[in-house]
Coordinates of C-alpha atoms in Angstrom, one line a residue:
Chain A
X1 CA 92.0 87.3 88.7
X2 CA 92.9 90.3 86.7
X3 CA 94.1 93.9 87.2
X4 CA 93.7 96.5 84.4
X5 CA 94.1 100.2 84.8
X6 CA 93.5 103.0 82.4
X7 CA 94.8 106.6 82.9
X8 CA 92.9 109.3 81.1
X9 CA 95.5 112.1 80.9
X10 CA 95.6 115.4 79.1
X11 CA 98.6 114.1 77.1
X12 CA 96.9 110.8 76.3
X13 CA 96.0 107.4 77.5
X14 CA 98.0 104.8 79.5
X15 CA 96.5 101.3 79.6
X16 CA 98.1 98.5 81.5
X17 CA 96.8 94.9 82.0
X18 CA 98.2 91.8 83.5
X19 CA 97.8 88.5 81.5
X20 CA 96.9 85.9 84.1
X21 CA 93.7 83.9 84.0
X22 CA 92.8 81.2 86.3
X23 CA 89.9 78.8 86.8
X24 CA 90.9 77.8 90.3
X25 CA 94.5 78.1 91.6
X26 CA 95.7 75.0 89.7
X27 CA 94.6 76.0 86.3
X28 CA 96.5 79.1 85.4
X29 CA 97.1 80.4 81.9
X30 CA 98.3 83.5 80.1
X31 CA 95.8 85.4 77.9
X32 CA 96.1 88.9 76.6
X33 CA 93.5 91.1 78.2
X34 CA 94.5 94.2 76.3
X35 CA 93.3 94.3 72.7
X36 CA 94.1 97.3 70.5
X37 CA 92.0 98.1 67.4
X38 CA 94.2 100.5 65.4
X39 CA 93.7 101.9 61.9
X40 CA 96.2 104.7 61.3
X41 CA 94.6 108.0 60.2
X42 CA 91.2 106.7 61.3
X43 CA 91.0 105.4 64.8
X44 CA 92.9 104.0 67.8
X45 CA 90.7 102.1 70.2
X46 CA 91.8 99.6 72.8
X47 CA 89.8 97.4 75.2
X48 CA 91.0 95.7 78.4
X49 CA 88.8 93.0 80.0
X50 CA 88.4 91.5 83.4
X51 CA 86.0 88.8 84.5
X52 CA 85.0 85.5 83.0
X53 CA 87.3 84.7 80.1
X54 CA 84.7 83.1 77.9
X55 CA 82.4 86.2 78.3
X56 CA 85.2 88.7 77.6
X57 CA 86.5 86.7 74.5
X58 CA 83.0 86.5 73.1
X59 CA 82.5 90.3 73.5
X60 CA 85.9 91.0 71.8
X61 CA 84.9 88.7 69.0
X62 CA 81.5 90.2 68.6
X63 CA 82.7 93.8 68.3
X64 CA 85.2 92.7 65.6
X65 CA 82.8 90.5 63.6
X66 CA 80.0 93.1 64.0
X67 CA 76.5 93.3 65.4
X68 CA 73.6 94.0 63.1
X69 CA 72.0 97.4 63.5
X70 CA 68.2 96.4 63.6
X71 CA 67.2 99.8 62.0
X72 CA 69.6 99.8 59.1
X73 CA 70.5 96.1 58.7
X74 CA 74.2 97.1 58.5
X75 CA 76.9 95.3 60.5
X76 CA 78.5 97.6 63.1
X77 CA 82.0 96.8 64.1
X78 CA 84.6 98.5 66.4
X79 CA 86.2 99.7 63.1
X80 CA 83.0 101.2 61.7
X81 CA 81.4 103.0 64.7
X82 CA 81.7 106.8 64.1
X83 CA 82.6 107.9 67.7
X84 CA 84.0 106.6 70.9
X85 CA 80.5 106.8 72.4
X86 CA 79.4 104.6 69.6
X87 CA 82.2 102.2 70.4
X88 CA 81.1 102.0 74.1
X89 CA 77.5 101.5 73.0
X90 CA 78.7 98.6 70.7
X91 CA 80.6 96.9 73.5
X92 CA 77.5 97.4 75.7
X93 CA 75.3 95.7 73.0
X94 CA 77.9 92.9 72.7
X95 CA 77.8 92.3 76.5
X96 CA 74.0 92.1 76.4
X97 CA 74.1 89.7 73.4
X98 CA 76.6 87.4 75.2
X99 CA 74.4 87.5 78.3
X100 CA 71.3 86.7 76.2
X101 CA 73.2 83.7 74.7
X102 CA 75.1 82.3 77.7
X103 CA 73.9 84.1 80.8
X104 CA 71.2 81.7 81.9
X105 CA 73.2 78.5 81.2
X106 CA 76.1 80.0 83.2
X107 CA 73.9 80.9 86.1
X108 CA 72.4 77.4 86.0
X109 CA 75.9 76.1 86.7
X110 CA 76.5 78.8 89.4
X111 CA 79.0 80.6 87.2
X112 CA 78.4 84.3 87.7
X113 CA 78.1 86.4 84.5
X114 CA 81.0 88.6 85.4
X115 CA 82.7 91.0 83.0
X116 CA 84.1 94.6 83.1
X117 CA 85.7 96.3 80.2
X118 CA 87.8 99.5 79.9
X119 CA 87.5 101.0 76.5
X120 CA 89.7 103.9 75.5
X121 CA 90.8 105.7 72.4
X122 CA 90.0 108.2 69.8
X123 CA 88.3 108.4 66.4
X124 CA 89.9 110.9 64.0
X125 CA 88.6 114.4 64.5
X126 CA 86.9 113.5 67.7
X127 CA 88.0 113.8 71.4
X128 CA 89.9 111.0 73.2
X129 CA 87.7 109.2 75.7
X130 CA 87.9 106.3 78.2
X131 CA 84.9 104.2 79.3
X132 CA 84.2 101.4 81.7
X133 CA 81.4 99.0 80.7
X134 CA 79.8 96.8 83.3
X135 CA 78.3 93.3 83.1
X136 CA 74.8 94.8 82.8
X137 CA 76.0 96.8 79.7
X138 CA 75.7 100.1 81.4
X139 CA 78.8 102.3 81.3
X140 CA 80.6 105.3 82.9
X141 CA 83.3 107.6 81.5
X142 CA 86.6 108.9 83.0
X143 CA 86.7 112.7 83.3
X144 CA 89.4 115.3 84.2
X145 CA 88.2 115.0 87.8
X146 CA 88.6 111.2 87.9
X147 CA 91.4 110.6 85.5
X148 CA 91.7 106.8 86.0
X149 CA 89.5 103.7 85.9
X150 CA 90.3 100.2 87.1
X151 CA 88.8 96.8 86.6
X152 CA 89.5 93.5 88.4
X153 CA 91.5 93.4 91.6
X154 CA 91.7 97.1 92.0
X155 CA 92.1 97.9 95.6
X156 CA 95.8 97.2 96.2
X157 CA 96.8 99.4 93.4
X158 CA 94.5 102.3 94.1
X159 CA 96.2 104.3 96.9
X160 CA 99.2 105.3 94.7
X161 CA 96.8 106.4 91.9
X162 CA 94.5 108.3 94.4
X163 CA 97.6 110.2 95.6
X164 CA 99.6 110.8 92.5
X165 CA 97.5 110.8 89.3
X166 CA 95.8 114.0 88.0
X167 CA 94.8 114.8 84.5
X168 CA 97.9 116.9 84.1
X169 CA 100.2 113.9 84.9
X170 CA 102.5 113.4 81.9
X171 CA 102.4 110.2 79.9
X172 CA 105.8 109.2 81.2
X173 CA 104.8 109.7 84.8
X174 CA 101.6 107.9 84.0
X175 CA 103.5 104.9 82.7
X176 CA 105.5 104.8 85.9
X177 CA 102.5 105.2 88.2
X178 CA 100.5 102.5 86.3
X179 CA 103.5 100.1 86.7
X180 CA 103.8 100.9 90.5
X181 CA 100.1 100.4 90.9
X182 CA 100.4 97.0 89.1
X183 CA 103.4 96.1 91.2
X184 CA 101.5 96.7 94.4
X185 CA 98.7 94.4 93.1
X186 CA 101.1 91.7 92.0
X187 CA 102.7 91.6 95.4
X188 CA 99.5 91.3 97.3
X189 CA 97.5 89.0 95.0
X190 CA 99.2 86.0 93.5
X191 CA 96.4 85.4 90.9
X192 CA 97.4 88.6 89.1
X193 CA 100.5 87.8 87.1
X194 CA 103.2 88.7 84.6
X195 CA 103.8 89.4 81.8
X196 CA 102.1 92.8 81.4
X197 CA 100.7 94.5 78.4
X198 CA 101.1 98.3 78.2
X199 CA 99.6 100.7 75.7
X200 CA 100.5 104.4 75.5
X201 CA 98.6 106.6 73.2
X202 CA 99.3 110.3 72.7
X203 CA 96.2 112.5 72.4
X204 CA 95.5 113.5 68.7
X205 CA 98.1 111.2 67.2
X206 CA 95.8 108.7 65.5
X207 CA 98.6 107.4 63.3
X208 CA 100.7 105.8 66.0
X209 CA 100.3 103.9 69.3
X210 CA 102.9 102.3 71.5
X211 CA 102.4 98.8 72.9
X212 CA 104.9 96.9 75.0
X213 CA 104.9 93.5 76.5
X214 CA 106.7 93.6 79.8
X215 CA 108.1 90.2 80.7
X216 CA 108.9 88.8 84.2
X217 CA 112.6 89.6 83.7
X218 CA 112.2 93.1 82.2
X219 CA 115.0 95.1 83.6
X220 CA 113.0 98.3 83.8
X221 CA 110.1 96.8 85.7
X222 CA 112.5 95.1 88.1
X223 CA 114.2 98.4 88.7
X224 CA 110.9 100.1 89.4
X225 CA 110.0 97.4 91.9
X226 CA 113.3 97.7 93.7
X227 CA 113.4 101.4 93.6
X228 CA 109.9 101.7 94.9
X229 CA 110.5 99.4 97.8
X230 CA 113.6 101.3 98.8
X231 CA 111.8 104.6 98.4
X232 CA 108.9 103.5 100.6
X233 CA 111.2 102.2 103.3
X234 CA 113.3 105.5 103.3
X235 CA 110.1 107.5 103.3
X236 CA 108.6 106.0 106.4
X237 CA 112.0 106.1 108.2
X238 CA 112.3 109.8 107.5
X239 CA 109.0 110.5 109.2
X240 CA 109.8 111.6 112.8
X241 CA 108.3 109.5 115.6
X242 CA 105.2 110.9 117.3
X243 CA 106.0 112.9 120.4
X244 CA 103.3 111.2 122.4
X245 CA 104.8 107.8 121.8
X246 CA 106.8 106.2 124.6
X247 CA 106.4 109.3 126.8
X248 CA 108.0 108.5 130.2
X249 CA 105.4 107.5 132.7
X250 CA 104.7 110.2 135.3
X251 CA 106.5 108.3 138.1
X252 CA 109.7 108.1 136.2
X253 CA 112.0 111.1 136.6
X254 CA 114.1 112.2 133.7
X255 CA 117.5 113.8 134.1
X256 CA 118.0 117.2 132.6
Chain B
X1 CA 83.1 99.6 107.1
X2 CA 86.1 99.1 109.4
X3 CA 89.8 98.8 109.2
X4 CA 91.8 97.3 112.0
X5 CA 95.5 96.2 111.8
X6 CA 97.6 94.4 114.3
X7 CA 101.4 94.2 114.1
X8 CA 103.1 91.3 115.9
X9 CA 106.7 92.6 116.3
X10 CA 109.6 91.3 118.3
X11 CA 109.5 94.5 120.4
X12 CA 105.7 94.2 121.0
X13 CA 102.3 94.8 119.6
X14 CA 100.9 97.7 117.6
X15 CA 97.1 97.7 117.2
X16 CA 95.2 100.4 115.3
X17 CA 91.5 100.7 114.5
X18 CA 89.2 103.3 113.0
X19 CA 85.9 104.1 114.7
X20 CA 83.4 104.5 112.0
X21 CA 80.3 102.2 111.7
X22 CA 77.6 102.6 109.2
X23 CA 74.4 101.0 108.4
X24 CA 74.1 102.4 104.9
X25 CA 75.9 105.6 103.9
X26 CA 73.4 107.9 105.7
X27 CA 73.6 106.3 109.1
X28 CA 77.2 106.8 110.3
X29 CA 78.3 106.6 113.9
X30 CA 81.5 106.5 115.9
X31 CA 82.1 103.3 118.0
X32 CA 85.3 102.1 119.6
X33 CA 86.5 99.0 117.9
X34 CA 89.6 98.6 120.0
X35 CA 88.9 97.3 123.5
X36 CA 91.8 96.7 125.9
X37 CA 91.5 94.3 128.9
X38 CA 94.4 95.3 131.1
X39 CA 95.2 94.2 134.6
X40 CA 98.7 95.3 135.6
X41 CA 101.1 92.5 136.7
X42 CA 98.6 89.9 135.4
X43 CA 97.6 90.4 131.7
X44 CA 97.3 92.9 128.9
X45 CA 94.8 91.7 126.2
X46 CA 93.2 93.8 123.5
X47 CA 90.5 93.0 121.0
X48 CA 89.7 94.8 117.7
X49 CA 86.5 94.0 115.9
X50 CA 85.1 94.3 112.4
X51 CA 81.8 93.3 110.9
X52 CA 78.3 93.6 112.2
X53 CA 78.3 95.9 115.3
X54 CA 75.6 94.0 117.2
X55 CA 77.5 90.8 116.8
X56 CA 80.9 92.3 117.8
X57 CA 79.4 94.1 120.8
X58 CA 77.7 90.9 122.0
X59 CA 81.0 89.1 121.7
X60 CA 82.9 91.7 123.7
X61 CA 80.2 91.7 126.4
X62 CA 80.2 87.9 126.6
X63 CA 84.0 87.6 127.1
X64 CA 83.8 90.2 130.0
X65 CA 80.6 88.8 131.6
X66 CA 81.9 85.2 131.3
X67 CA 80.9 82.0 129.6
X68 CA 80.2 78.9 131.7
X69 CA 82.7 76.1 131.3
X70 CA 80.3 73.1 130.9
X71 CA 82.9 70.8 132.7
X72 CA 83.7 72.8 135.8
X73 CA 80.6 75.0 135.9
X74 CA 82.9 78.0 136.5
X75 CA 82.5 81.3 134.6
X76 CA 85.4 81.9 132.2
X77 CA 86.2 85.6 131.4
X78 CA 88.9 87.4 129.5
X79 CA 90.4 88.2 132.9
X80 CA 90.4 84.6 134.1
X81 CA 91.7 82.6 131.1
X82 CA 95.2 81.3 131.9
X83 CA 96.8 81.9 128.5
X84 CA 96.4 83.8 125.2
X85 CA 95.3 80.6 123.5
X86 CA 92.6 80.3 126.2
X87 CA 91.6 83.9 125.4
X88 CA 91.3 83.1 121.7
X89 CA 89.3 80.0 122.5
X90 CA 87.0 82.1 124.7
X91 CA 86.4 84.6 121.9
X92 CA 85.7 81.7 119.6
X93 CA 83.1 80.3 122.1
X94 CA 81.5 83.7 122.4
X95 CA 81.2 84.1 118.6
X96 CA 79.5 80.7 118.4
X97 CA 77.1 81.5 121.2
X98 CA 76.1 84.8 119.5
X99 CA 75.6 82.9 116.2
X100 CA 73.5 80.3 118.1
X101 CA 71.4 83.2 119.6
X102 CA 71.1 85.6 116.7
X103 CA 72.5 83.9 113.6
X104 CA 69.3 82.4 112.2
X105 CA 67.1 85.5 112.9
X106 CA 69.8 87.6 111.1
X107 CA 70.0 85.4 108.1
X108 CA 66.1 85.4 107.9
X109 CA 66.4 89.1 107.5
X110 CA 69.3 88.7 104.9
X111 CA 71.8 90.2 107.3
X112 CA 75.0 88.2 107.0
X113 CA 76.5 87.0 110.3
X114 CA 79.7 88.8 109.7
X115 CA 82.4 89.4 112.4
X116 CA 86.3 89.2 112.5
X117 CA 88.3 89.8 115.6
X118 CA 92.0 90.5 116.2
X119 CA 93.0 89.5 119.7
X120 CA 96.5 90.3 120.9
X121 CA 98.3 90.4 124.2
X122 CA 100.2 88.6 126.9
X123 CA 99.4 86.8 130.1
X124 CA 102.2 87.2 132.8
X125 CA 104.9 84.6 132.4
X126 CA 103.6 83.5 128.9
X127 CA 104.5 84.6 125.4
X128 CA 102.9 87.5 123.6
X129 CA 100.5 86.4 120.8
X130 CA 98.2 87.8 118.2
X131 CA 95.2 85.9 116.9
X132 CA 92.5 86.5 114.3
X133 CA 89.1 84.9 115.0
X134 CA 86.7 84.4 112.1
X135 CA 82.8 84.4 112.1
X136 CA 82.8 80.6 112.2
X137 CA 84.8 80.7 115.5
X138 CA 88.0 79.2 114.0
X139 CA 91.1 81.2 114.4
X140 CA 94.7 81.7 113.1
X141 CA 97.8 83.2 114.7
X142 CA 100.4 85.7 113.5
X143 CA 103.9 84.4 113.3
X144 CA 107.4 85.9 112.8
X145 CA 106.9 85.1 109.1
X146 CA 103.6 86.9 108.8
X147 CA 103.9 89.6 111.4
X148 CA 100.7 91.4 110.7
X149 CA 97.0 90.6 110.6
X150 CA 94.2 92.8 109.2
X151 CA 90.4 92.7 109.5
X152 CA 87.8 94.8 107.6
X153 CA 88.7 96.8 104.6
X154 CA 92.2 95.5 104.4
X155 CA 93.3 95.7 100.7
X156 CA 94.1 99.4 100.4
X157 CA 96.4 99.4 103.4
X158 CA 98.2 96.1 102.6
X159 CA 100.8 97.0 100.0
X160 CA 102.8 99.2 102.5
X161 CA 102.7 96.5 105.1
X162 CA 103.7 93.8 102.7
X163 CA 106.7 95.8 101.7
X164 CA 107.9 97.3 105.0
X165 CA 106.8 95.2 108.0
X166 CA 109.0 92.4 109.3
X167 CA 109.1 91.0 112.8
X168 CA 112.2 93.0 113.5
X169 CA 110.5 96.3 112.7
X170 CA 110.6 98.5 115.9
X171 CA 107.5 99.6 117.7
X172 CA 108.1 103.2 116.6
X173 CA 108.4 102.3 113.0
X174 CA 105.4 100.0 113.4
X175 CA 103.3 102.8 114.7
X176 CA 104.2 104.9 111.7
X177 CA 103.6 102.1 109.2
X178 CA 100.2 101.3 110.8
X179 CA 99.2 104.9 110.5
X180 CA 100.4 105.1 106.9
X181 CA 98.4 101.9 106.1
X182 CA 95.3 103.4 107.8
X183 CA 95.8 106.7 105.8
X184 CA 95.8 104.7 102.5
X185 CA 92.5 103.1 103.6
X186 CA 90.9 106.3 104.7
X187 CA 91.7 108.0 101.4
X188 CA 90.3 105.2 99.3
X189 CA 87.2 104.1 101.4
X190 CA 85.0 106.9 102.7
X191 CA 83.3 104.5 105.1
X192 CA 86.5 104.0 107.2
X193 CA 86.8 107.1 109.3
X194 CA 88.5 109.1 112.0
X195 CA 89.2 109.2 115.0
X196 CA 91.6 106.3 115.3
X197 CA 92.4 104.2 118.4
X198 CA 96.0 103.1 118.8
X199 CA 97.4 100.7 121.3
X200 CA 101.2 100.1 121.7
X201 CA 102.3 97.2 124.0
X202 CA 106.0 96.4 124.7
X203 CA 106.7 92.7 124.9
X204 CA 107.1 91.5 128.6
X205 CA 105.9 94.7 130.1
X206 CA 102.5 93.6 131.5
X207 CA 102.3 96.6 133.8
X208 CA 101.9 99.2 131.2
X209 CA 100.2 99.7 127.9
X210 CA 99.9 102.9 125.8
X211 CA 96.6 103.8 124.2
X212 CA 96.0 107.0 122.1
X213 CA 93.0 108.4 120.5
X214 CA 94.0 110.2 117.3
X215 CA 91.5 112.8 116.3
X216 CA 90.8 114.3 112.9
X217 CA 92.9 117.4 113.6
X218 CA 95.8 115.5 115.3
X219 CA 99.0 117.3 114.2
X220 CA 101.1 114.2 114.0
X221 CA 98.7 112.3 111.8
X222 CA 98.3 115.2 109.5
X223 CA 102.0 115.5 109.2
X224 CA 102.3 111.8 108.3
X225 CA 99.6 112.2 105.7
X226 CA 101.3 115.2 104.1
X227 CA 104.8 113.8 104.4
X228 CA 103.8 110.5 102.9
X229 CA 102.0 112.1 99.9
X230 CA 105.1 114.2 99.2
X231 CA 107.4 111.3 99.7
X232 CA 105.4 109.1 97.2
X233 CA 105.3 111.9 94.6
X234 CA 109.1 112.5 95.0
X235 CA 109.7 108.7 94.8
X236 CA 108.0 108.1 91.5
X237 CA 109.4 111.3 89.9
X238 CA 112.9 110.1 90.8
X239 CA 112.4 106.8 88.9
X240 CA 113.9 107.2 85.5
X241 CA 111.6 106.9 82.5
X242 CA 111.8 103.5 80.6
X243 CA 114.2 103.6 77.7
X244 CA 111.7 101.9 75.5
X245 CA 109.1 104.6 76.0
X246 CA 108.6 107.2 73.2
X247 CA 111.4 105.6 71.2
X248 CA 111.5 107.3 67.8
X249 CA 109.7 105.3 65.1
X250 CA 112.0 103.5 62.7
X251 CA 111.3 105.9 59.8
X252 CA 112.5 108.8 61.8
X253 CA 116.3 109.5 61.5
X254 CA 118.2 110.6 64.6
X255 CA 121.1 113.0 64.4
X256 CA 124.4 111.8 66.0

């Protein structure tokens, strides 16, 4: 299983993915699911993938090697598309090509054709965007009203995002919230696993992008996990008990 | 959809269920999913159901009307079974009877035979127990190591329980935590809905049980929702930013 989350904030993008893949519980490996395509001064695009590993690796390969445009005959790649919308459309085409090539054989073996991709970034002079591409090749886009998208095992990590993320959340808070959301997922689903890959991109700063690999023993992530557990425990203890709970039964007299 | 959670604490049981049922998003109703069977001095048993409403109502009817014991010919009901294990076995029989009666016709219409039941309580002189019965009629039991069980839309509300509930959690804290877990679910899944039904049972107090219906405008529940949101926001803001974030690029000199 996989968990990937992308925050689409006014300040920029935060993208966080785990690295665990498994084909059954006894065949567990570590694969990067976050793939940046960065060419300073020109574009910073990053993809995060969930679902069947063979499918997602084929898609990532195709968008780098290029897909022929039937009208012009030219090869389109993730480095040549002129816009983020074009990048999403390229990923969509790649998904459909992989389905065309492998879909039927997979379904014959009862392997579902399962892939979801988050694609975020910016092309120089254009606006920053974040898309989610489905297995059918159709796609949606994050907006200021819905400033995060998730793929994979998304439910455990959603409540904190629902409550705390708005488009005006800063990049720094966004990094913390994405890590908290990931921590909730790691605790509740063993098949989502460390290390984590994090990408932080500041809006309109095509020249630079930050990527970090967060290992199991990363001091900051461990601090967040501990801090968050303590904070949650304190928070529920501070809530007063309901007045209606354990109310004395009518027959029982209370002393003044 | 449904969310029901049962906490199996040293002090007693906390059982909480929403009341929304839907057959498609445009056919939404309110049905009690928490059903207590209480006979003071003798037994306090309560069931919470998730899944197909016709199936769960049929099961609840059957365990009250009774199922004939093929060996003795006697009718066994939820009020006659001698132990909680016997109660779980009775629910299991009821689930299988309903499957026998309606399962094939439902599957012919592509309606999955879907039901999960939490069954908690105590028979006088016996230990308090909490079971989860599956659609196949098999069942598991909560233990001190795993002091909560959930049915229905369980993922959104699981992280807080994973972090905060142990068997030594008090009933009062348990009520708060169950409500917080429900709030996370309500926020993230529109098809889980108010009002809520809450049952609080103190271990070895067969004579009394508390039940509360918590309506949409309940002041305490609204306070918990607000308090929890504020507490979460404060908690993540108090976590320091990672040192490695926004580190100046190597080319950029820093002043001492």
